[in-house]
C-alpha positions as CSV (number, residue, x, y, z in Angstrom):
1,M,-11.4,32.3,-2.9
2,V,-12.3,33.6,0.6
3,A,-14.0,36.7,-0.7
4,Y,-14.4,36.1,-4.5
5,P,-16.1,33.2,-6.4
6,T,-13.2,32.7,-8.8
7,P,-9.7,31.5,-7.9
8,T,-6.6,33.6,-8.5
9,R,-3.7,32.5,-10.6
10,A,-1.6,31.9,-7.5
11,E,-4.3,29.6,-6.0
12,I,-4.4,27.5,-9.3
13,T,-0.7,27.4,-9.3
14,D,-0.7,26.0,-5.7
15,I,-3.1,23.3,-6.7
16,F,-1.0,22.5,-9.8
17,E,2.2,22.1,-7.7
18,A,0.4,19.9,-5.1
19,V,-0.7,17.5,-7.8
20,R,2.6,17.6,-9.6
21,Q,4.4,16.7,-6.4
22,K,2.0,13.8,-5.8
23,A,0.3,15.1,-2.7
24,D,-2.2,12.5,-1.4
25,A,-4.8,15.1,-0.4
26,L,-5.6,18.8,-0.5
27,V,-7.1,20.7,2.4
28,L,-9.1,24.0,2.3
29,T,-9.2,26.0,5.5
30,T,-10.4,29.6,5.5
31,E,-12.2,29.1,2.2
32,T,-14.6,26.6,3.7
33,A,-14.5,27.7,7.3
34,S,-15.4,31.3,7.0
35,G,-15.3,32.1,3.2
36,R,-18.2,33.4,1.3
37,Y,-18.1,30.7,-1.4
38,P,-17.1,27.4,0.3
39,Y,-18.8,25.1,-2.3
40,K,-17.4,27.1,-5.3
41,A,-13.9,27.0,-3.7
42,L,-14.1,23.2,-3.3
43,N,-15.4,22.7,-6.8
44,A,-12.7,24.9,-8.3
45,M,-10.0,23.0,-6.5
46,H,-11.5,19.7,-7.6
47,V,-11.7,20.7,-11.3
48,A,-8.2,22.1,-11.3
49,A,-6.7,19.0,-9.6
50,K,-8.6,16.6,-12.0
51,R,-7.3,18.4,-15.1
52,M,-3.8,18.2,-13.8
53,E,-4.2,14.5,-13.1
54,S,-5.5,13.9,-16.6
55,K,-2.4,15.6,-18.1
56,A,-0.2,13.4,-15.8
57,Q,-2.0,10.3,-17.0
58,E,-1.4,11.2,-20.6
59,S,2.3,11.6,-19.9
60,A,2.3,8.1,-18.3
61,E,0.7,6.6,-21.4
62,I,3.5,8.1,-23.5
63,D,6.3,7.0,-21.2
64,P,5.2,4.7,-18.4
65,I,8.7,4.1,-17.1
66,A,9.5,7.9,-16.7
67,A,6.2,8.3,-15.0
68,L,7.1,6.1,-12.1
69,S,7.8,7.4,-8.6
70,M,11.2,8.8,-7.7
71,P,13.6,6.3,-6.0
72,L,13.3,6.0,-2.2
73,D,15.7,7.9,0.1
74,K,18.9,6.1,0.7
75,P,18.2,5.0,4.3
76,F,15.2,3.0,3.1
77,Q,16.5,1.6,-0.2
78,S,17.8,-1.7,1.2
79,V,14.6,-2.4,3.1
80,L,12.0,-1.4,0.6
81,R,13.7,-1.9,-2.8
82,V,11.9,-5.2,-3.5
83,A,8.5,-3.8,-2.4
84,E,8.9,-0.7,-4.5
85,N,9.9,-2.7,-7.6
86,I,6.8,-4.9,-7.2
87,A,4.6,-1.8,-6.9
88,N,6.2,-0.2,-10.0
89,S,5.7,-3.4,-12.0
90,A,2.0,-3.7,-10.9
91,S,1.4,-0.1,-12.0
92,I,2.9,-0.5,-15.4
93,I,1.1,-3.7,-16.1
94,A,-2.2,-2.2,-14.9
95,N,-1.9,0.8,-17.2
96,Q,-0.7,-1.3,-20.3
97,Q,-3.4,-4.0,-19.9
98,L,-6.2,-1.5,-19.0
99,A,-6.9,-3.4,-15.8
100,K,-10.2,-2.6,-14.0
101,A,-8.4,-2.4,-10.6
102,I,-5.3,-3.2,-8.6
103,V,-6.1,-5.3,-5.6
104,V,-3.5,-5.1,-2.9
105,F,-3.2,-7.2,0.3
106,T,-1.3,-5.3,2.9
107,Q,-0.7,-5.8,6.6
108,K,0.0,-2.2,7.5
109,G,-0.6,-0.3,4.3
110,L,3.0,0.0,2.9
111,M,2.4,-1.8,-0.3
112,A,-0.7,0.1,-1.1
113,S,1.1,3.4,-0.5
114,L,3.9,2.4,-2.8
115,V,1.5,1.5,-5.6
116,S,-0.3,4.8,-5.0
117,R,3.0,6.7,-5.5
118,N,3.0,5.7,-9.2
119,R,-0.5,7.1,-9.8
120,P,-1.8,4.2,-11.9
121,N,-5.0,4.8,-13.9
122,A,-6.9,1.9,-12.2
123,P,-8.3,2.3,-8.7
124,I,-6.3,0.7,-5.9
125,L,-8.5,-1.6,-3.8
126,A,-6.5,-2.4,-0.7
127,F,-7.4,-5.0,1.9
128,A,-6.0,-4.8,5.4
129,P,-6.6,-7.1,8.4
130,T,-7.0,-4.3,11.0
131,A,-9.1,-1.2,11.3
132,E,-6.0,0.8,12.1
133,A,-4.4,0.0,8.8
134,R,-7.6,0.6,6.9
135,E,-8.1,4.0,8.4
136,K,-4.5,5.0,7.6
137,L,-5.2,4.3,3.9
138,T,-8.3,6.5,3.7
139,L,-6.1,9.5,2.8
140,V,-3.8,7.8,0.4
141,H,-4.4,8.9,-3.2
142,G,-6.5,6.5,-5.3
143,V,-6.9,3.9,-2.6
144,R,-10.2,2.4,-1.4
145,P,-9.5,0.5,1.7
146,F,-11.4,-2.6,3.0
147,L,-11.3,-4.6,6.2
148,L,-10.7,-8.3,5.7
149,E,-9.5,-11.1,7.9
150,F,-6.5,-12.7,6.3
151,S,-6.4,-16.5,6.1
152,D,-3.2,-18.5,6.2
153,D,-4.3,-19.8,2.7
154,P,-3.8,-16.9,0.3
155,E,-6.2,-18.3,-2.3
156,H,-9.0,-18.2,0.3
157,T,-8.2,-14.6,1.1
158,I,-8.2,-13.6,-2.6
159,A,-11.5,-15.4,-3.1
160,E,-13.1,-13.6,-0.1
161,A,-11.8,-10.3,-1.5
162,F,-13.4,-10.9,-4.9
163,K,-16.7,-11.6,-3.1
164,V,-16.5,-8.3,-1.3
165,L,-15.7,-6.3,-4.4
166,V,-18.4,-7.9,-6.5
167,S,-21.0,-7.4,-3.8
168,R,-20.1,-3.7,-3.5
169,G,-20.1,-3.1,-7.3
170,W,-16.4,-2.5,-7.7
171,L,-15.9,-5.5,-10.0
172,E,-17.9,-7.7,-12.3
173,S,-17.3,-11.2,-13.5
174,G,-14.7,-11.2,-16.2
175,D,-12.9,-8.0,-15.2
176,L,-9.2,-8.1,-15.5
177,V,-7.5,-7.4,-12.1
178,I,-3.9,-7.0,-11.0
179,I,-3.3,-8.6,-7.6
180,V,-0.3,-7.6,-5.5
181,A,0.5,-9.8,-2.5
182,D,3.1,-11.6,-0.5
183,V,2.6,-15.3,-0.8
184,L,4.2,-17.8,1.6
185,G,6.0,-20.5,-0.3
186,G,9.4,-22.0,-0.9
187,R,11.5,-23.2,2.0
188,S,10.3,-23.3,5.6
189,G,12.3,-22.1,8.5
190,A,16.1,-21.5,8.5
191,P,19.2,-23.2,9.9
192,D,19.8,-22.8,13.7
193,S,23.0,-20.9,13.1
194,E,21.2,-18.3,10.9
195,K,18.4,-17.9,13.4
196,R,20.9,-17.4,16.2
197,A,23.0,-14.9,14.3
198,V,19.9,-12.8,13.3
199,F,18.5,-12.9,16.8
200,D,21.8,-11.7,18.3
201,E,22.0,-8.9,15.7
202,V,18.5,-7.7,16.4
203,A,18.8,-8.1,20.2
204,E,22.0,-6.1,20.4
205,G,23.4,-8.0,23.4
206,S,20.0,-8.5,25.1
207,A,18.6,-11.9,26.0
208,E,15.2,-11.0,24.5
209,I,13.7,-8.9,21.7
210,S,10.4,-7.1,21.6
211,S,7.6,-8.8,19.7
212,S,7.5,-5.9,17.3
213,R,11.0,-6.7,16.2
214,V,10.2,-10.3,15.3
215,R,8.9,-9.4,11.8
216,A,12.1,-7.4,11.1
217,A,14.2,-10.3,12.2
218,L,12.3,-12.7,10.0
219,R,12.7,-10.4,7.0
220,K,16.4,-10.6,7.4
221,M,16.1,-14.3,6.6
222,S,13.6,-13.7,3.8
223,L,10.9,-15.3,6.0
224,K,7.4,-14.4,6.9
225,A,5.2,-15.8,9.7
226,T,1.6,-16.7,8.9
227,D,-0.8,-13.9,9.0
228,T,-2.4,-15.3,12.2
229,V,1.0,-15.2,14.0
230,E,1.9,-11.8,12.6
231,F,-1.4,-10.4,13.9
232,K,-0.7,-11.7,17.4
233,L,2.8,-10.2,17.4
234,A,1.6,-6.8,16.2
235,H,-1.5,-6.5,18.3
236,G,-1.1,-8.9,21.2
237,D,0.4,-8.4,24.7
238,T,3.4,-10.7,24.1
239,G,5.9,-8.0,25.3
240,T,9.4,-9.5,24.7
241,I,10.3,-13.0,23.6
242,S,13.4,-15.2,24.2
243,Y,15.5,-16.8,21.6
244,E,13.7,-20.1,22.1
245,E,10.4,-18.5,21.4
246,F,11.8,-16.7,18.4
247,A,13.3,-19.9,17.0
248,E,9.9,-21.6,17.2
249,V,8.3,-18.8,15.3
250,A,11.1,-18.9,12.7
251,S,10.9,-22.6,12.3
252,N,7.2,-22.3,11.3
253,A,7.7,-19.3,9.0
254,K,8.0,-19.6,5.3
255,Q,10.0,-18.0,2.5
256,I,8.3,-14.8,1.1
257,V,7.3,-14.9,-2.5
258,H,6.4,-11.5,-3.8
259,T,3.8,-11.8,-6.5
260,V,2.1,-9.6,-9.1
261,Q,-0.8,-11.7,-10.6
262,L,-3.1,-11.0,-13.5
263,R,-6.5,-12.6,-12.8
264,Y,-10.1,-12.3,-14.1
265,C,-12.8,-11.8,-11.6
266,P,-14.7,-15.0,-11.2
């Protein structure tokens, strides 16, 4: 649509394919930079994409299982299988229960991205503790990111999220909402032998590991540090840590409980 006000069949096909392959965003270049009909080009793309999305949602209502995202590539299956299953379940429940929204609490945006891959009908309202994570989510399909400081008490974090969403008009009292989050519960810490074995595996012969690898090491033990500690590890200047420091973090970490909750907005 650089020189003409109506799209060609090839242009509509390109938009169709982009939506079918679950692209997060579409970008116009020449049409809006130097074309004669920039607004008409943008509107044509918007209308075509929305129609395709409507057809895809109809297919999801007929067979919600078949509409789920394709399996992850093999190198990532062992790491992300649980997270993907949680995201799939949340999407199916949201569609079947006609939820007003899916509220996701995510440290770096992974869980929100996995939910988005399923293209649920409800909007995905993602809360992240850092501006960097929030900005990354602005281009993810169907996601509206918000910045929120996470508390070590998950109930307090959820309550604060509801206040933000109500104040901004996204939710009203009584709305059914699907909440996706990692809650700390179950056992605390791990045996010294397990901590030593995991540290040695991650360190690969070194006496120290980088702070960025601490989260990966904890995950191997199905543990998660508090959000305060994780924020310091991800954004602080801790550099590398010794086994003694790692053992202290692991001792205070708790078992991860992945949750999908149905709640009504207070």
